[in-house]
Tab-separated table of C-alpha atoms in Angstrom:
chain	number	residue	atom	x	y	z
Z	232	UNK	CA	0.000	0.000	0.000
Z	233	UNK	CA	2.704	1.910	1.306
Z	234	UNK	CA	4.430	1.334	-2.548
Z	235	UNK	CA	1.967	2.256	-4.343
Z	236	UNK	CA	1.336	5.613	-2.710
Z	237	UNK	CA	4.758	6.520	-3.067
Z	238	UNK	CA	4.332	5.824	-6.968
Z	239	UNK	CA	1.501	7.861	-6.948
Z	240	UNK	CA	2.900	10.502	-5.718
Z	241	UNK	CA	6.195	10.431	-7.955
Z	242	UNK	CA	3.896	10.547	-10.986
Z	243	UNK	CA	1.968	13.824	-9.920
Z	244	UNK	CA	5.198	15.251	-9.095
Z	245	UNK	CA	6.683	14.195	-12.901
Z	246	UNK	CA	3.353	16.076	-13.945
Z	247	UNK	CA	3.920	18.914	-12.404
Z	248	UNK	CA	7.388	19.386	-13.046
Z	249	UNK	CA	6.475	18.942	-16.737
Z	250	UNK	CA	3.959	21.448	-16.849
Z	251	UNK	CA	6.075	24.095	-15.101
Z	252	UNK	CA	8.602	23.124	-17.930
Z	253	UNK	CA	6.430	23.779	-20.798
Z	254	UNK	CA	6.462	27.382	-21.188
Z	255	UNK	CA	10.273	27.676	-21.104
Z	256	UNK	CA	10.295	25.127	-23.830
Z	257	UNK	CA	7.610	26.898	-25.639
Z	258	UNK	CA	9.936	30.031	-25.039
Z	259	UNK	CA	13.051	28.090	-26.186
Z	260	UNK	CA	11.134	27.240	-29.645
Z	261	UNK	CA	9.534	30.638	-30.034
Z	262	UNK	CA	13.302	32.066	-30.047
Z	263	UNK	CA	14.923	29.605	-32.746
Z	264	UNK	CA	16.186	31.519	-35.800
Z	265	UNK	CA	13.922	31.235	-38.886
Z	266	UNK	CA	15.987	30.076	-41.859
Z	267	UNK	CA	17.008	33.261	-44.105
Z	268	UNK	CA	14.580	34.000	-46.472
Z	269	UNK	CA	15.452	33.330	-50.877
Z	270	UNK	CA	18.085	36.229	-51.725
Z	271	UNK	CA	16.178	38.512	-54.447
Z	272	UNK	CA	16.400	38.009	-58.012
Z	273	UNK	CA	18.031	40.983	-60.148
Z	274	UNK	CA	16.283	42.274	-62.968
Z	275	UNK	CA	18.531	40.791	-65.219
Z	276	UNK	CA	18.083	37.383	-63.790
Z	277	UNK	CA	14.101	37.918	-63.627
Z	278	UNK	CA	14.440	38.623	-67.519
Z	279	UNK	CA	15.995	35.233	-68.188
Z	280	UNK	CA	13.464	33.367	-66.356
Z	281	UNK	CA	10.840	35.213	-68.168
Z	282	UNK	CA	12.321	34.557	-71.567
Z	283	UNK	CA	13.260	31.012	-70.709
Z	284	UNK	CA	9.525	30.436	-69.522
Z	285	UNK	CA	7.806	31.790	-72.850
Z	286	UNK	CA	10.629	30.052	-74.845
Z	287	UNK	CA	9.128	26.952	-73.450
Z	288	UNK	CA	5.462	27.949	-74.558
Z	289	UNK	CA	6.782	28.577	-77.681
Z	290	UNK	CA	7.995	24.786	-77.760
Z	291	UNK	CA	4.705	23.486	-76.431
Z	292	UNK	CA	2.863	26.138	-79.305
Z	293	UNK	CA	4.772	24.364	-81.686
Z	294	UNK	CA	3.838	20.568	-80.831
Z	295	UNK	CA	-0.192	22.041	-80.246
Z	296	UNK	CA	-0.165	23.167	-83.524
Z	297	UNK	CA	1.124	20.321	-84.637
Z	298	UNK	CA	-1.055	17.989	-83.246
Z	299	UNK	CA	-3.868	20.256	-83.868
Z	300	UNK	CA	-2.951	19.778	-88.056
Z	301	UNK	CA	-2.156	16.044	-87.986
Z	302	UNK	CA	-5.776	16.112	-85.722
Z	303	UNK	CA	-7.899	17.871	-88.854
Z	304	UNK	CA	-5.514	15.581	-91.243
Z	305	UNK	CA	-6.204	12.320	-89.509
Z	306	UNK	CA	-10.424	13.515	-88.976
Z	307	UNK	CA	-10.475	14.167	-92.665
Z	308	UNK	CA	-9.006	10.853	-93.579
Z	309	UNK	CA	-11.426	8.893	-91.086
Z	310	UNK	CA	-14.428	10.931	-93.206
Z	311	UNK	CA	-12.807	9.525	-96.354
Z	312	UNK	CA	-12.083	5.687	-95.063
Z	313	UNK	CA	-15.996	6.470	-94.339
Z	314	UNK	CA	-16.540	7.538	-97.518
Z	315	UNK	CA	-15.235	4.012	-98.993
Z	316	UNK	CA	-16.883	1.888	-96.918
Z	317	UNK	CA	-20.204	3.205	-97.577
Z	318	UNK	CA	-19.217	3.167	-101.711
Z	319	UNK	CA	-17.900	-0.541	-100.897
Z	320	UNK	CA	-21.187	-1.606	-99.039
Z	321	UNK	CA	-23.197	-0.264	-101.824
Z	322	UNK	CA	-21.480	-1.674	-104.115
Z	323	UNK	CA	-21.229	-5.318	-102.561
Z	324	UNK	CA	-25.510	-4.729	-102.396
Z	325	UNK	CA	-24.938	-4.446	-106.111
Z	326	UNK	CA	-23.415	-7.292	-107.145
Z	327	UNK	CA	-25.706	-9.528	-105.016
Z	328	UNK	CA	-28.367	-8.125	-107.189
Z	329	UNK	CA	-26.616	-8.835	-110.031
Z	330	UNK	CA	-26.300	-12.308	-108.686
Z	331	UNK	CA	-30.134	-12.676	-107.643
Z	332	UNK	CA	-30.849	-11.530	-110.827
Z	333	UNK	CA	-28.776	-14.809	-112.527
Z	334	UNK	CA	-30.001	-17.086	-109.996
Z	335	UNK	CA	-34.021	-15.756	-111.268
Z	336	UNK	CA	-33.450	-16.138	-114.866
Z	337	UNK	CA	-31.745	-19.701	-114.446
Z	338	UNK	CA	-35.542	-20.560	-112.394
Z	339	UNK	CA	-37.216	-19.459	-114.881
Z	340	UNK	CA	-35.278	-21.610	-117.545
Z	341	UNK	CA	-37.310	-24.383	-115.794
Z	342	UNK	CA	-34.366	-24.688	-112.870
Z	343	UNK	CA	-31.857	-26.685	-115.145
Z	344	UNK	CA	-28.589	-25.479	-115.139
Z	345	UNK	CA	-27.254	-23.893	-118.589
Z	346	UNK	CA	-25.088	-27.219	-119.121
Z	347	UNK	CA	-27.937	-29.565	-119.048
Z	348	UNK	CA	-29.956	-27.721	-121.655
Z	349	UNK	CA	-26.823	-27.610	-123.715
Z	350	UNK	CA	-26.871	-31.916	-123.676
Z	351	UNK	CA	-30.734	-31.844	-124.282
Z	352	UNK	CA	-30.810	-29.920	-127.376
Z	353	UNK	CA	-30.642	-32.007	-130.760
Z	354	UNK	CA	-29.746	-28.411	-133.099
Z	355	UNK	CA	-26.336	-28.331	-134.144
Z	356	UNK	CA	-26.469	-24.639	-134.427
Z	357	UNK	CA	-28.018	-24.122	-131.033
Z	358	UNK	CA	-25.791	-26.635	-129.419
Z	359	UNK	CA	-23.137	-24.087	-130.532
Z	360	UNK	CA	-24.941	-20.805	-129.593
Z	361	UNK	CA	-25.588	-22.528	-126.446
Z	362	UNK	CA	-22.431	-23.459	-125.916
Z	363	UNK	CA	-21.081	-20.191	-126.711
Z	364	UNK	CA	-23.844	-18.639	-124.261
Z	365	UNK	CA	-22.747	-20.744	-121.443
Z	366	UNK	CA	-19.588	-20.213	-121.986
Z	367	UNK	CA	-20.051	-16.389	-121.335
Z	368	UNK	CA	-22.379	-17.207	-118.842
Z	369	UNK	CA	-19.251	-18.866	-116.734
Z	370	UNK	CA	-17.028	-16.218	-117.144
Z	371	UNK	CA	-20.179	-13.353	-116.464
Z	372	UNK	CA	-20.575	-15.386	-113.234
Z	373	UNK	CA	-16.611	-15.686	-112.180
Z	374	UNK	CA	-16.435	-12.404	-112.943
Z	375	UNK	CA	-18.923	-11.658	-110.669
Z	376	UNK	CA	-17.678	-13.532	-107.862
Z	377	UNK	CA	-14.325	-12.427	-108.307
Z	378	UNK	CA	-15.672	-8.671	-107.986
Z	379	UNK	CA	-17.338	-9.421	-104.773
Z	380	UNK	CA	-14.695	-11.073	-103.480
Z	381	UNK	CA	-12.324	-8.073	-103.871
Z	382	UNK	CA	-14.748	-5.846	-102.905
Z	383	UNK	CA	-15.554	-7.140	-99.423
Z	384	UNK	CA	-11.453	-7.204	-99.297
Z	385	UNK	CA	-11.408	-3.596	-100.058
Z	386	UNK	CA	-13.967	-3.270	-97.042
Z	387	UNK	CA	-11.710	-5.399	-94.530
Z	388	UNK	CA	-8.568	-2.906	-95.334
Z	389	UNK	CA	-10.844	0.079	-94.970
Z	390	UNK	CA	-12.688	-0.909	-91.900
Z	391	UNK	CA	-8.537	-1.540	-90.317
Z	392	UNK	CA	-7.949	1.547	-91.603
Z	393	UNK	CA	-10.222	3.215	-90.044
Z	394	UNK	CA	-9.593	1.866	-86.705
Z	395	UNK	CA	-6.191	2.756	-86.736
Z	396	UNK	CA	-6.847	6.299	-88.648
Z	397	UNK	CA	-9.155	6.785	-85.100
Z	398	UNK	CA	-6.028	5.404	-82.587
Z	399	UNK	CA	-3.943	8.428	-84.355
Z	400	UNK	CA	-6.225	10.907	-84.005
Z	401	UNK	CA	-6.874	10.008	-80.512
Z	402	UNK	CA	-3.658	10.186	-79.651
Z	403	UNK	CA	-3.208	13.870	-81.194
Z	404	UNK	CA	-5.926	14.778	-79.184
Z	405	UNK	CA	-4.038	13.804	-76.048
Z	406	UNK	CA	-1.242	15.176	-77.546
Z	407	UNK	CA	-3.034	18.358	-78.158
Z	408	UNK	CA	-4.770	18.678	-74.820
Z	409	UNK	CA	-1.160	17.842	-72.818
Z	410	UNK	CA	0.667	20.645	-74.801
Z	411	UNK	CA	-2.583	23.422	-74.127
Z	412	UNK	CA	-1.899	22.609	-70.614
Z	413	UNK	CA	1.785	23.368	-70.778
Z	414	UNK	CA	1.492	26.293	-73.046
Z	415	UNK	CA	-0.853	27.939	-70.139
Z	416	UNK	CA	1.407	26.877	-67.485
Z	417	UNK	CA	4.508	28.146	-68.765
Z	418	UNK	CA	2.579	31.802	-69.733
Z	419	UNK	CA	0.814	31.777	-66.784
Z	420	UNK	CA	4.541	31.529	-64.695
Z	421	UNK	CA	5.971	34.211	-67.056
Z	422	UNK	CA	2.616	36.922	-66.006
Z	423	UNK	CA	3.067	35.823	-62.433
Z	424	UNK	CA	6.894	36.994	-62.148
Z	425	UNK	CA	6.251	40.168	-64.310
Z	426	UNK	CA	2.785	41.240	-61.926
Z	427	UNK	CA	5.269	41.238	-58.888
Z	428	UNK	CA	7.211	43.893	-60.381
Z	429	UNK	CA	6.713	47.660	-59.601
Z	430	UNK	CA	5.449	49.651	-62.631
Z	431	UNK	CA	9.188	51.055	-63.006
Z	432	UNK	CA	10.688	47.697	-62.855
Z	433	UNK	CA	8.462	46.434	-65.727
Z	434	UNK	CA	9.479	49.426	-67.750
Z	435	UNK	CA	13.170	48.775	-67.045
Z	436	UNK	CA	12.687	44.923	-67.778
Z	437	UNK	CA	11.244	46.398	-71.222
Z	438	UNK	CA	14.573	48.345	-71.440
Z	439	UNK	CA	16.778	45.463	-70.989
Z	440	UNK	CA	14.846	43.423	-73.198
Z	441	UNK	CA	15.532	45.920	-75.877
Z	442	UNK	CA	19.053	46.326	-74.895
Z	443	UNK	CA	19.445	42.735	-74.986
Z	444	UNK	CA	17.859	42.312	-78.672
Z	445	UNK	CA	19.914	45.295	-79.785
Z	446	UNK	CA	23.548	43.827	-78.351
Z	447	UNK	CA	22.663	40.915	-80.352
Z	448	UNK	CA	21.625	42.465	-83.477
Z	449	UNK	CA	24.684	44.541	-83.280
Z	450	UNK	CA	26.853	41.955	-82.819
Z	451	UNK	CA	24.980	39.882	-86.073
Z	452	UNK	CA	25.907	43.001	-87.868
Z	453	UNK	CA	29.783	43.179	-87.217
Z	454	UNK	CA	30.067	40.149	-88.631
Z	455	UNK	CA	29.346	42.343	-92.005
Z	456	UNK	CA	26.355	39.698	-92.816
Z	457	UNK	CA	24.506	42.253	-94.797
Z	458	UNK	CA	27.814	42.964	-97.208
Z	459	UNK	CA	26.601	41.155	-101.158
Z	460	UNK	CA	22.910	40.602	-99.453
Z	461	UNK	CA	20.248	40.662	-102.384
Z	462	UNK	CA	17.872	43.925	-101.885
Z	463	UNK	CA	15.364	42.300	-103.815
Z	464	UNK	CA	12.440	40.241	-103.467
Z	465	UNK	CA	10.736	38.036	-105.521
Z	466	UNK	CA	6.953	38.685	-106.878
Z	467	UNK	CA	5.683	35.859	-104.516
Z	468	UNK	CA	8.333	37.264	-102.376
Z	469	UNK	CA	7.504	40.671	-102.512
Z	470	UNK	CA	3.102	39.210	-102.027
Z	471	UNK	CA	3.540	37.202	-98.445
Z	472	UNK	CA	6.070	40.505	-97.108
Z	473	UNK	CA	3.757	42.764	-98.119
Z	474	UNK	CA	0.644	40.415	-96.357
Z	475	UNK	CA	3.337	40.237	-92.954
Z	476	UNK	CA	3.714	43.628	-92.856
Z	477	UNK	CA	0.351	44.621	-92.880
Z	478	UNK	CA	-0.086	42.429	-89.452
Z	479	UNK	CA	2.058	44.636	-87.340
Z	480	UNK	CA	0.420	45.726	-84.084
Z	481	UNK	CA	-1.678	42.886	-84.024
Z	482	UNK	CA	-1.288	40.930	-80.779
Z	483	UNK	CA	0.208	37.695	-80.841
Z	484	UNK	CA	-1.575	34.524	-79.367
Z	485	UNK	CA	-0.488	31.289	-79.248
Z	486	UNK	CA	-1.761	29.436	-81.718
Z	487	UNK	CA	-3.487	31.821	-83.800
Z	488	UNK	CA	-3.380	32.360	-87.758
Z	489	UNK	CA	-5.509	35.640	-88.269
Z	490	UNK	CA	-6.732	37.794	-89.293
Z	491	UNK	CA	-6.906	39.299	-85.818
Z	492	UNK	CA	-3.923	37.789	-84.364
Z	493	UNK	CA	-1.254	35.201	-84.653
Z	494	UNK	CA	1.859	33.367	-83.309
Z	495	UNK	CA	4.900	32.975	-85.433
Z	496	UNK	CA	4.662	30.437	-87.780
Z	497	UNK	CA	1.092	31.233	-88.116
Z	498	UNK	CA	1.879	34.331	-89.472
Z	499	UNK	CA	4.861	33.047	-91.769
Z	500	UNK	CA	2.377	30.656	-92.763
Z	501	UNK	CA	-0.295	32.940	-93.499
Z	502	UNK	CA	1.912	35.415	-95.145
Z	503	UNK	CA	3.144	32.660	-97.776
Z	504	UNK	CA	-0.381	31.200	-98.372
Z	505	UNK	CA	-1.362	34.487	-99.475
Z	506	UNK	CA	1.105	34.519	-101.957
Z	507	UNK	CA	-0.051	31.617	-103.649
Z	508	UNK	CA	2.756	28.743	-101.581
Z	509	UNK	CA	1.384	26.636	-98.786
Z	510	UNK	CA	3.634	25.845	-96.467
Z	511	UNK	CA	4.084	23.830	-93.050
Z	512	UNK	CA	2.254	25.188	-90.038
Z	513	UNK	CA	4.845	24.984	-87.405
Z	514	UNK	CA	8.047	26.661	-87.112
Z	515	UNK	CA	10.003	23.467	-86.676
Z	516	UNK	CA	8.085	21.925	-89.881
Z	517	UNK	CA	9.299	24.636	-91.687
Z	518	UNK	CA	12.380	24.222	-91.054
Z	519	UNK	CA	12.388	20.752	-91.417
Z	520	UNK	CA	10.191	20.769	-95.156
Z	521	UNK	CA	10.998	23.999	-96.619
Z	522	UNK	CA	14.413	24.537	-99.072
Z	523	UNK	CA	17.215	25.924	-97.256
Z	524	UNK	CA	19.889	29.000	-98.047
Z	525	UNK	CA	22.748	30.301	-96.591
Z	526	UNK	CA	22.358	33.323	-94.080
Z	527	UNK	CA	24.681	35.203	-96.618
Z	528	UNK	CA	22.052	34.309	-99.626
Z	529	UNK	CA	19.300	35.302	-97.519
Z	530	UNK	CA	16.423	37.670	-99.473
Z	531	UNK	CA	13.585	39.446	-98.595
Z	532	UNK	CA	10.822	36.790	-98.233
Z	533	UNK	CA	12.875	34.021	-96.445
Z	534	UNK	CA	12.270	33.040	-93.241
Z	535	UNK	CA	14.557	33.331	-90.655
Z	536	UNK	CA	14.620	30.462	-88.261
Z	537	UNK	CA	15.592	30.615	-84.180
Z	538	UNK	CA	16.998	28.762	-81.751
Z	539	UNK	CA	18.673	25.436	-81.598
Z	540	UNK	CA	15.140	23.381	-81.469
Z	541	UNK	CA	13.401	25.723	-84.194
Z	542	UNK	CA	10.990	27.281	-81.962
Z	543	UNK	CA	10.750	30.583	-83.374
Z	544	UNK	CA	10.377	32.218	-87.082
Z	545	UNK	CA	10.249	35.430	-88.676
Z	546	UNK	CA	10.262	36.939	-92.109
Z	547	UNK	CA	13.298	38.389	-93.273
Z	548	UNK	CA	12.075	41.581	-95.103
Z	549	UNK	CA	15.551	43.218	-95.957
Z	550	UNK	CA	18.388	46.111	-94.277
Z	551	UNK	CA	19.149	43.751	-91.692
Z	552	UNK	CA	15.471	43.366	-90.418
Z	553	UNK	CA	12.485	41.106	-89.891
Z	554	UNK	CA	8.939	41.161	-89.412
Z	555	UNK	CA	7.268	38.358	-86.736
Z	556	UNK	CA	5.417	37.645	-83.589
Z	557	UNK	CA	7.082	37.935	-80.766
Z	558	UNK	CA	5.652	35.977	-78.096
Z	559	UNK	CA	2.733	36.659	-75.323
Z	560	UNK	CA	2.097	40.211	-74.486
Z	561	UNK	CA	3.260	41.428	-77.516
Z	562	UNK	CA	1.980	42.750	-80.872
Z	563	UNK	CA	3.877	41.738	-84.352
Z	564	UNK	CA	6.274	43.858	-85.156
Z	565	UNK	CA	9.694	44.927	-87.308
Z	566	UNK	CA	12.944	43.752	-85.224
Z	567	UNK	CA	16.426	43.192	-85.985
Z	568	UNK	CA	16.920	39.949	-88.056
Z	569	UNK	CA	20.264	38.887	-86.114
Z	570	UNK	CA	18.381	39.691	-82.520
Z	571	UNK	CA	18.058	36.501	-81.574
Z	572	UNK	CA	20.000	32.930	-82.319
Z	573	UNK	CA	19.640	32.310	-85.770
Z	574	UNK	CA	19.346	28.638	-86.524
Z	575	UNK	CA	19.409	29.285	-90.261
Z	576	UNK	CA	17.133	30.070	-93.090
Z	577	UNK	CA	14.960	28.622	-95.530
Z	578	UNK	CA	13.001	29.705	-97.934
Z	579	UNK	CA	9.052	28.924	-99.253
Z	580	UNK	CA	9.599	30.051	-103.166
């Protein structure tokens, strides 16, 4: 009994001398040093991010529109496998007349096949036109069968066809719908780190954006690039510069191609077509598709293609400058031709 009051009363001691420890160790907590807070980005370095950011849209732009053409190519295709089946179904329905029509008239030669009437006949010359009838008649009915048979063939490869045709485009949906998601992502980063900027900062990240273009279109120009240059464009040439031009101040948008506003490739792309030449919808299909020149045989007209994985293109228009679409937030507009990384050129006509 004894024992067990003295553990009793160790316990509400340990209690007590817990709860009169608490607030120092709430205390002791309280005073531990928070860890230093991020050091702040420079200008310079909030720039970079910000470029880096809609350089990465620009990627993800690229494989939406791409997806989004091989989506209206593949749709189109499925709407002409359709197209064949339904021609190859009416078709089959055709022939089995045909053959319903053969099996009728042999009834109503009294059900005996042509071959038997042949033997039954005792005219010489109507054993021969017989003959020569069922002779025609076999080769009318092979015929036949052999029709139907490649016919319902022709169905089999369509109806695969079409299956797979409908796998593709599925998967450029997905395709689609994944790079939407990035293209917003990567934009929506870019506004976020440019709203938390004073009004003067934004102004002086304009600045060094334009000093930054301007160092590098300087530095394109030293290399004396310009020097033998052809002045000149081409009548096509001369149609899709003149349809580019007449774009600038109209806001770019990812994806877009017109009237009331583009992205780069849309506008290359646009600009050509109305010259009479179709070409590829992305920049990176341009460059991979379209002929390519030599910067130093570069002429008004060709496009000018940027950045080691193609994701940017403007239209060289001549004295040392080009007309394209920036990137989100901005309008088209003229810029120096060598104010980015040129990856080369190539030209549509």
């Amino acid at each position: 009994m004894n024992r067990r009051r003295h553990a009793t009363a160790a316990i509400t001691m340990i209690c007590a001398l817990t709860v009169l420890a608490s607030p120092a160790l709430t205390l002791q907590a309280a005073a531990a040093p928070l860890p230093p807070p991020p050091p702040k980005k420079n200008l310079e370095q909030v720039r970079q991010e910000i470029d880096a950011l809609y350089r990465q849209a620009a990627v993800a732009t690229d494989a939406y529109n791409l997806a989004e053409e091989r989506t209206e190519e593949q749709s189109a295709e499925i709407v002409r496998v359709a197209r064949m089946i339904s021609e190859g179904r009416a078709k089959i329905e055709a022939l089995k007349a045909r053959a319903g029509a053969s099996a009728r008239a042999q009834y109503r030669n009294g059900g005996l096949p042509d071959g038997a009437q042949l033997v039954l006949t005792d005219d010489p010359q109507l054993f021969l036109d017989a003959a020569g009838r069922l002779k025609a008649g076999a080769k009318a009915t092979t015929d036949l069968l052999g029709e139907m048979n490649r016919t319902q063939a022709q169905l089999d490869v369509y109806a695969e066809d079409a299956g797979t045709n409908w796998t593709k485009l599925e998967a450029h949906r997905i395709r689609q719908a994944q790079a939407k998601k990035q293209i917003n992502e990567k934009i929506a980063a870019a506004k976020k780190l440019e709203s938390e900027l004073a009004a003067e900062e934004r102004e002086r990240l304009r600045h060094l954006e334009e000093q930054e273009r301007q160092r590098a279109q300087t530095t394109w120009l030293d290399t004396g690039v310009l020097t033998g240059l052809k002045a000149d464009a081409t009548p096509a040439a001369a149609k899709a510069i003149t349809f580019a031009t007449a774009q600038i101040g109209k806001p770019y948008v990812w994806g877009a191609e017109g009237p009331g506003s583009y992205d780069c490739s849309g506008l290359t792309q646009s600009a050509w077509g109305a010259a009479g030449r179709p070409i590829p919808r992305t920049s990176q299909e341009q460059w991979r598709l379209l002929p390519r020149v030599a910067v130093e045989d570069m002429q008004p007209g060709d496009l000018i293609v940027y950045f080691a994985d193609a994701s940017h293109i403007g239209m060289y228009v001549g004295n040392g400058t080009m007309v394209h679409a920036p990137r989100p937030g901005r309008d088209v507009t003229l810029a120096g031709a060598g104010s980015m990384e040129i990856l080369g050129v190539v030209r549509p006509a």
